[in-house]
PDB file of C-alpha atoms in Angstrom:
ATOM      1  CA  MET A   1      -0.418   0.107  -0.014  1.00 80.00           C
ATOM      2  CA  ILE A   2       0.945   3.212  -0.510  1.00 94.00           C
ATOM      3  CA  ASP A   3       1.537   6.872   1.511  1.00 97.00           C
ATOM      4  CA  TYR A   4       0.356   8.876  -1.257  1.00 98.00           C
ATOM      5  CA  LYS A   5       0.814  11.502   1.243  1.00 97.00           C
ATOM      6  CA  LYS A   6       4.356  11.110   2.012  1.00 98.00           C
ATOM      7  CA  ALA A   7       5.257   9.755  -1.416  1.00 98.00           C
ATOM      8  CA  VAL A   8       3.855  13.163  -3.106  1.00 98.00           C
ATOM      9  CA  ALA A   9       4.911  14.849  -0.647  1.00 98.00           C
ATOM     10  CA  GLU A  10       8.724  14.007  -1.532  1.00 98.00           C
ATOM     11  CA  SER A  11       7.756  14.218  -4.746  1.00 98.00           C
ATOM     12  CA  LEU A  12       6.137  17.304  -5.042  1.00 98.00           C
ATOM     13  CA  LEU A  13       9.796  18.478  -4.047  1.00 98.00           C
ATOM     14  CA  ASP A  14      11.793  16.834  -6.386  1.00 98.00           C
ATOM     15  CA  ILE A  15       9.746  18.399  -9.271  1.00 98.00           C
ATOM     16  CA  GLU A  16      10.674  21.964  -8.481  1.00 97.00           C
ATOM     17  CA  ALA A  17       6.680  22.288  -8.130  1.00 97.00           C
ATOM     18  CA  VAL A  18       7.040  23.237  -3.724  1.00 95.00           C
ATOM     19  CA  LYS A  19       9.767  26.495  -2.912  1.00 92.00           C
ATOM     20  CA  PHE A  20      10.362  27.595   0.915  1.00 91.00           C
ATOM     21  CA  GLN A  21      10.547  31.621   1.220  1.00 89.00           C
ATOM     22  CA  PRO A  22      10.241  32.331   5.572  1.00 86.00           C
ATOM     23  CA  ASN A  23      12.828  35.485   5.020  1.00 83.00           C
ATOM     24  CA  GLU A  24      11.336  36.802   1.221  1.00 87.00           C
ATOM     25  CA  PRO A  25       7.492  35.502   1.844  1.00 88.00           C
ATOM     26  CA  PHE A  26       5.156  34.990  -1.861  1.00 91.00           C
ATOM     27  CA  THR A  27       2.272  37.755  -2.833  1.00 88.00           C
ATOM     28  CA  TRP A  28      -0.783  35.372  -3.409  1.00 84.00           C
ATOM     29  CA  ALA A  29      -3.193  37.111  -5.747  1.00 78.00           C
ATOM     30  CA  SER A  30      -5.965  36.851  -3.020  1.00 77.00           C
ATOM     31  CA  GLY A  31      -3.215  39.523  -1.391  1.00 81.00           C
ATOM     32  CA  LEU A  32      -1.942  37.083   1.455  1.00 84.00           C
ATOM     33  CA  LYS A  33       1.628  37.108   2.577  1.00 88.00           C
ATOM     34  CA  SER A  34       2.787  33.516   2.594  1.00 91.00           C
ATOM     35  CA  PRO A  35       5.934  31.636   3.278  1.00 91.00           C
ATOM     36  CA  ILE A  36       5.049  28.725   0.673  1.00 92.00           C
ATOM     37  CA  TYR A  37       4.644  28.593  -2.746  1.00 92.00           C
ATOM     38  CA  THR A  38       3.304  25.223  -4.356  1.00 94.00           C
ATOM     39  CA  ASP A  39       2.560  24.938  -8.345  1.00 95.00           C
ATOM     40  CA  ASN A  40       0.939  20.802  -9.267  1.00 95.00           C
ATOM     41  CA  ARG A  41       0.177  22.318 -12.433  1.00 95.00           C
ATOM     42  CA  LEU A  42       3.933  21.290 -12.679  1.00 97.00           C
ATOM     43  CA  ALA A  43       3.584  17.605 -12.615  1.00 98.00           C
ATOM     44  CA  ILE A  44       1.180  17.732 -15.393  1.00 98.00           C
ATOM     45  CA  ALA A  45       5.212  17.790 -16.685  1.00 98.00           C
ATOM     46  CA  PHE A  46       6.032  14.419 -14.931  1.00 98.00           C
ATOM     47  CA  PRO A  47       5.069  10.898 -16.456  1.00 98.00           C
ATOM     48  CA  ALA A  48       5.220   9.129 -13.418  1.00 98.00           C
ATOM     49  CA  VAL A  49       5.015  12.137 -10.663  1.00 98.00           C
ATOM     50  CA  ARG A  50       1.255  12.400 -12.485  1.00 98.00           C
ATOM     51  CA  ASN A  51       0.633   9.015 -12.267  1.00 98.00           C
ATOM     52  CA  LEU A  52       1.179   8.912  -8.678  1.00 98.00           C
ATOM     53  CA  ILE A  53      -1.455  11.304  -8.483  1.00 98.00           C
ATOM     54  CA  ALA A  54      -4.234  10.762 -10.827  1.00 98.00           C
ATOM     55  CA  ALA A  55      -3.759   6.731  -9.202  1.00 98.00           C
ATOM     56  CA  GLY A  56      -3.819   8.221  -4.838  1.00 98.00           C
ATOM     57  CA  LEU A  57      -7.416  10.403  -6.979  1.00 98.00           C
ATOM     58  CA  ALA A  58      -8.491   7.885  -7.927  1.00 98.00           C
ATOM     59  CA  ASP A  59      -7.749   5.562  -5.314  1.00 98.00           C
ATOM     60  CA  LEU A  60      -8.537   8.663  -2.703  1.00 98.00           C
ATOM     61  CA  ILE A  61     -12.447   8.809  -3.746  1.00 98.00           C
ATOM     62  CA  LYS A  62     -13.198   4.596  -3.892  1.00 98.00           C
ATOM     63  CA  ILE A  63     -12.123   5.177  -0.082  1.00 97.00           C
ATOM     64  CA  GLN A  64     -14.608   8.244   0.814  1.00 97.00           C
ATOM     65  CA  TYR A  65     -16.654   8.640  -2.261  1.00 98.00           C
ATOM     66  CA  PRO A  66     -17.646   4.956  -3.681  1.00 98.00           C
ATOM     67  CA  ASP A  67     -21.332   5.858  -4.861  1.00 98.00           C
ATOM     68  CA  VAL A  68     -19.756   8.682  -7.372  1.00 98.00           C
ATOM     69  CA  GLU A  69     -21.177   8.117 -10.922  1.00 98.00           C
ATOM     70  CA  ILE A  70     -19.194  11.712 -12.755  1.00 98.00           C
ATOM     71  CA  ILE A  71     -15.501  12.883 -11.540  1.00 98.00           C
ATOM     72  CA  GLY A  72     -15.509  16.837 -12.583  1.00 98.00           C
ATOM     73  CA  GLY A  73     -12.686  18.391 -12.904  1.00 98.00           C
ATOM     74  CA  VAL A  74     -11.903  21.961 -12.054  1.00 97.00           C
ATOM     75  CA  ALA A  75     -10.973  24.895 -14.461  1.00 96.00           C
ATOM     76  CA  THR A  76      -8.074  25.175 -14.358  1.00 94.00           C
ATOM     77  CA  ALA A  77      -4.988  23.062 -13.055  1.00 95.00           C
ATOM     78  CA  GLY A  78      -7.742  20.331 -12.903  1.00 97.00           C
ATOM     79  CA  ILE A  79      -8.673  18.915 -15.780  1.00 98.00           C
ATOM     80  CA  PRO A  80      -6.284  17.327 -16.561  1.00 98.00           C
ATOM     81  CA  TYR A  81      -6.401  14.580 -13.159  1.00 98.00           C
ATOM     82  CA  ALA A  82     -10.327  14.734 -13.545  1.00 98.00           C
ATOM     83  CA  ALA A  83      -9.621  12.834 -17.095  1.00 98.00           C
ATOM     84  CA  TRP A  84      -7.044  10.120 -15.334  1.00 98.00           C
ATOM     85  CA  VAL A  85      -9.770   9.948 -13.122  1.00 98.00           C
ATOM     86  CA  ALA A  86     -12.546   9.213 -14.728  1.00 98.00           C
ATOM     87  CA  GLN A  87     -10.022   6.924 -17.225  1.00 98.00           C
ATOM     88  CA  ILE A  88      -8.847   5.066 -14.209  1.00 98.00           C
ATOM     89  CA  MET A  89     -12.564   4.462 -12.865  1.00 98.00           C
ATOM     90  CA  ASP A  90     -13.884   4.789 -16.619  1.00 98.00           C
ATOM     91  CA  LEU A  91     -16.227   7.060 -15.488  1.00 98.00           C
ATOM     92  CA  PRO A  92     -18.223  10.264 -17.259  1.00 98.00           C
ATOM     93  CA  MET A  93     -15.721  13.293 -16.486  1.00 98.00           C
ATOM     94  CA  ILE A  94     -17.065  16.713 -16.979  1.00 98.00           C
ATOM     95  CA  TYR A  95     -15.089  20.341 -16.018  1.00 97.00           C
ATOM     96  CA  VAL A  96     -16.541  23.120 -14.123  1.00 97.00           C
ATOM     97  CA  ARG A  97     -15.071  26.452 -15.386  1.00 94.00           C
ATOM     98  CA  SER A  98     -15.203  29.687 -12.017  1.00 86.00           C
ATOM     99  CA  LYS A  99     -17.907  31.398 -14.153  1.00 84.00           C
ATOM    100  CA  PRO A 100     -19.594  31.153 -17.815  1.00 81.00           C
ATOM    101  CA  LYS A 101     -18.877  32.234 -20.612  1.00 64.00           C
ATOM    102  CA  ASP A 102     -19.804  35.104 -22.191  1.00 62.00           C
ATOM    103  CA  HIS A 103     -20.198  33.737 -25.613  1.00 61.00           C
ATOM    104  CA  GLY A 104     -21.921  31.075 -27.277  1.00 56.00           C
ATOM    105  CA  ALA A 105     -24.104  28.746 -25.251  1.00 60.00           C
ATOM    106  CA  GLY A 106     -23.154  30.546 -22.131  1.00 65.00           C
ATOM    107  CA  LYS A 107     -22.199  27.515 -20.330  1.00 86.00           C
ATOM    108  CA  GLN A 108     -20.397  27.118 -17.105  1.00 94.00           C
ATOM    109  CA  ILE A 109     -20.080  23.374 -17.652  1.00 96.00           C
ATOM    110  CA  GLU A 110     -19.004  21.473 -20.002  1.00 95.00           C
ATOM    111  CA  GLY A 111     -20.083  17.650 -20.423  1.00 96.00           C
ATOM    112  CA  VAL A 112     -22.487  16.207 -19.281  1.00 96.00           C
ATOM    113  CA  LEU A 113     -24.029  16.175 -16.387  1.00 96.00           C
ATOM    114  CA  THR A 114     -27.511  15.108 -15.860  1.00 94.00           C
ATOM    115  CA  ALA A 115     -29.722  15.807 -12.575  1.00 95.00           C
ATOM    116  CA  GLY A 116     -28.587  14.292  -9.203  1.00 97.00           C
ATOM    117  CA  GLN A 117     -25.554  12.440 -10.730  1.00 97.00           C
ATOM    118  CA  LYS A 118     -23.496  12.432  -7.976  1.00 98.00           C
ATOM    119  CA  ILE A 119     -20.648  14.380  -8.393  1.00 98.00           C
ATOM    120  CA  VAL A 120     -16.164  14.253  -6.760  1.00 98.00           C
ATOM    121  CA  LEU A 121     -15.602  17.696  -8.022  1.00 98.00           C
ATOM    122  CA  ILE A 122     -11.607  17.630  -8.526  1.00 98.00           C
ATOM    123  CA  ASP A 123      -8.116  20.712  -7.619  1.00 98.00           C
ATOM    124  CA  ASP A 124      -4.418  20.850  -7.943  1.00 96.00           C
ATOM    125  CA  LEU A 125      -4.679  22.473  -4.579  1.00 96.00           C
ATOM    126  CA  ILE A 126      -7.231  23.834  -1.288  1.00 96.00           C
ATOM    127  CA  SER A 127      -6.243  26.789   0.098  1.00 93.00           C
ATOM    128  CA  THR A 128      -9.796  28.776   2.152  1.00 92.00           C
ATOM    129  CA  GLY A 129     -11.781  26.323  -0.910  1.00 93.00           C
ATOM    130  CA  GLY A 130     -12.867  29.896  -1.946  1.00 89.00           C
ATOM    131  CA  SER A 131     -13.111  29.685  -5.813  1.00 89.00           C
ATOM    132  CA  VAL A 132     -13.065  25.488  -5.647  1.00 95.00           C
ATOM    133  CA  LEU A 133     -16.326  25.827  -3.794  1.00 96.00           C
ATOM    134  CA  GLY A 134     -17.989  28.476  -6.633  1.00 94.00           C
ATOM    135  CA  THR A 135     -17.561  25.272  -8.971  1.00 96.00           C
ATOM    136  CA  VAL A 136     -18.917  23.727  -6.679  1.00 97.00           C
ATOM    137  CA  ALA A 137     -22.176  25.634  -6.648  1.00 96.00           C
ATOM    138  CA  ALA A 138     -22.802  26.044 -10.414  1.00 95.00           C
ATOM    139  CA  ALA A 139     -22.514  21.873 -10.250  1.00 96.00           C
ATOM    140  CA  ARG A 140     -25.281  22.417  -7.728  1.00 96.00           C
ATOM    141  CA  ARG A 141     -27.591  24.561  -9.217  1.00 95.00           C
ATOM    142  CA  GLU A 142     -27.789  22.230 -12.592  1.00 94.00           C
ATOM    143  CA  GLY A 143     -29.160  19.826  -9.965  1.00 96.00           C
ATOM    144  CA  GLY A 144     -25.621  17.998  -9.777  1.00 97.00           C
ATOM    145  CA  THR A 145     -25.254  16.239  -6.044  1.00 98.00           C
ATOM    146  CA  VAL A 146     -21.722  17.467  -4.922  1.00 98.00           C
ATOM    147  CA  LEU A 147     -20.259  14.718  -2.746  1.00 98.00           C
ATOM    148  CA  GLY A 148     -17.283  16.509  -1.697  1.00 98.00           C
ATOM    149  CA  VAL A 149     -13.882  17.186  -3.121  1.00 98.00           C
ATOM    150  CA  VAL A 150     -10.390  15.682  -3.283  1.00 98.00           C
ATOM    151  CA  SER A 151      -7.544  17.769  -3.956  1.00 98.00           C
ATOM    152  CA  ILE A 152      -3.544  17.402  -5.233  1.00 98.00           C
ATOM    153  CA  PHE A 153      -2.449  19.522  -1.425  1.00 97.00           C
ATOM    154  CA  SER A 154      -3.929  21.551   1.376  1.00 97.00           C
ATOM    155  CA  TYR A 155      -2.715  23.862   2.675  1.00 96.00           C
ATOM    156  CA  GLU A 156      -4.736  23.180   6.149  1.00 96.00           C
ATOM    157  CA  LEU A 157      -5.905  26.224   7.236  1.00 94.00           C
ATOM    158  CA  ALA A 158      -8.902  26.985   9.445  1.00 93.00           C
ATOM    159  CA  ALA A 159     -10.543  28.737   6.658  1.00 92.00           C
ATOM    160  CA  ALA A 160     -10.606  25.709   4.744  1.00 95.00           C
ATOM    161  CA  ASP A 161     -12.802  24.202   7.573  1.00 96.00           C
ATOM    162  CA  ASP A 162     -14.827  26.755   8.113  1.00 96.00           C
ATOM    163  CA  ASN A 163     -15.773  27.128   4.370  1.00 96.00           C
ATOM    164  CA  PHE A 164     -16.342  23.892   3.304  1.00 97.00           C
ATOM    165  CA  GLY A 165     -18.554  22.954   6.414  1.00 97.00           C
ATOM    166  CA  ALA A 166     -20.445  25.892   6.235  1.00 97.00           C
ATOM    167  CA  VAL A 167     -21.473  24.408   2.276  1.00 96.00           C
ATOM    168  CA  GLN A 168     -21.703  20.768   3.940  1.00 96.00           C
ATOM    169  CA  THR A 169     -19.271  19.979   2.088  1.00 98.00           C
ATOM    170  CA  PRO A 170     -16.451  17.192   3.027  1.00 98.00           C
ATOM    171  CA  PHE A 171     -12.659  17.887   1.033  1.00 98.00           C
ATOM    172  CA  ALA A 172      -9.913  15.594   1.232  1.00 97.00           C
ATOM    173  CA  SER A 173      -6.719  16.341  -0.246  1.00 98.00           C
ATOM    174  CA  LEU A 174      -3.630  13.470  -0.810  1.00 98.00           C
ATOM    175  CA  THR A 175      -1.272  15.383   1.341  1.00 98.00           C
ATOM    176  CA  THR A 176      -0.563  18.112   2.986  1.00 97.00           C
ATOM    177  CA  TYR A 177       1.363  20.865   4.560  1.00 96.00           C
ATOM    178  CA  SER A 178       2.700  18.855   7.093  1.00 95.00           C
ATOM    179  CA  ALA A 179       2.904  16.798   5.590  1.00 96.00           C
ATOM    180  CA  LEU A 180       5.110  18.863   2.211  1.00 96.00           C
ATOM    181  CA  ILE A 181       7.085  20.636   5.729  1.00 95.00           C
ATOM    182  CA  THR A 182       8.843  16.437   7.338  1.00 96.00           C
ATOM    183  CA  ALA A 183       9.049  15.260   3.814  1.00 96.00           C
ATOM    184  CA  ALA A 184      11.049  19.393   2.753  1.00 96.00           C
ATOM    185  CA  GLN A 185      13.191  19.439   6.250  1.00 94.00           C
ATOM    186  CA  ALA A 186      14.315  15.276   5.732  1.00 95.00           C
ATOM    187  CA  LYS A 187      15.109  16.910   2.762  1.00 94.00           C
ATOM    188  CA  GLY A 188      17.316  19.394   3.716  1.00 94.00           C
ATOM    189  CA  LEU A 189      15.422  21.976   1.985  1.00 93.00           C
ATOM    190  CA  ILE A 190      14.897  23.729   4.874  1.00 92.00           C
ATOM    191  CA  VAL A 191      15.321  24.271   8.862  1.00 88.00           C
ATOM    192  CA  GLU A 192      14.891  23.851  12.102  1.00 87.00           C
ATOM    193  CA  SER A 193      14.858  28.244  12.530  1.00 85.00           C
ATOM    194  CA  ASP A 194      12.737  27.688   9.419  1.00 89.00           C
ATOM    195  CA  LEU A 195       9.859  25.661  11.225  1.00 90.00           C
ATOM    196  CA  GLU A 196       8.367  27.704  13.710  1.00 88.00           C
ATOM    197  CA  THR A 197       7.153  30.172  10.776  1.00 88.00           C
ATOM    198  CA  LEU A 198       6.185  27.807   8.518  1.00 92.00           C
ATOM    199  CA  HIS A 199       3.842  26.951  11.725  1.00 90.00           C
ATOM    200  CA  GLN A 200       2.893  30.116  12.861  1.00 90.00           C
ATOM    201  CA  TRP A 201       1.134  31.303   9.199  1.00 93.00           C
ATOM    202  CA  ARG A 202      -0.695  27.814   9.405  1.00 92.00           C
ATOM    203  CA  GLU A 203      -2.094  28.812  12.601  1.00 91.00           C
ATOM    204  CA  ASN A 204      -3.078  32.765  11.163  1.00 89.00           C
ATOM    205  CA  PRO A 205      -2.069  33.250   7.412  1.00 90.00           C
ATOM    206  CA  SER A 206      -3.761  36.672   7.926  1.00 82.00           C
ATOM    207  CA  ALA A 207      -1.789  37.831  10.740  1.00 76.00           C
ATOM    208  CA  TRP A 208       1.535  36.977   9.782  1.00 71.00           C
ATOM    209  CA  HIS A 209       3.395  39.760   8.266  1.00 57.00           C
ATOM    210  CA  LYS A 210       7.385  39.319   6.666  1.00 50.00           C
ATOM    211  CA  SER A 211       9.055  42.603   5.630  1.00 44.00           C
TER     212      SER A 211
END
């Protein structure tokens, strides 16, 4: 049995999809300062890594959501993984945009979604959950029954627990912020003095500042 939490964390570090800068923080699109940046899109360029992730997501879905009837990809980063997982599980696939198209039929969901179908949505990562929950709402508006969301990685932020809980949507991830830190420390990518900073940020990212 593969320990996906450890294996995926190590693989993401090996392909340099994760960068740590406790002393020179990144600025996310939301404006939030962070000592870590994760770009899981890089994984699609590495067959061994993407195969590991796709297999792990399929196994996670089989365990957490055995009644799933259709796999949904969250545009854009979740789309390739939804395709691979749908292939592994021999299930139909859809993908969901962040907002409806502003031309043509104005569709937000591509593929065929039948009212009542049980969906699991796949995204590359979960921070606060805000963006993926918009696609959950879109799928539900179209009559789908969203069983839950799975992702490659979760930052393990309390805001995600609150936001998913507020709309009664479970979520699960292959690997986590804690697992990445452990793997990075084992590989010598971060030093002991950085650990407190990294843990403080996860506990309260909105109050964490670095100049």
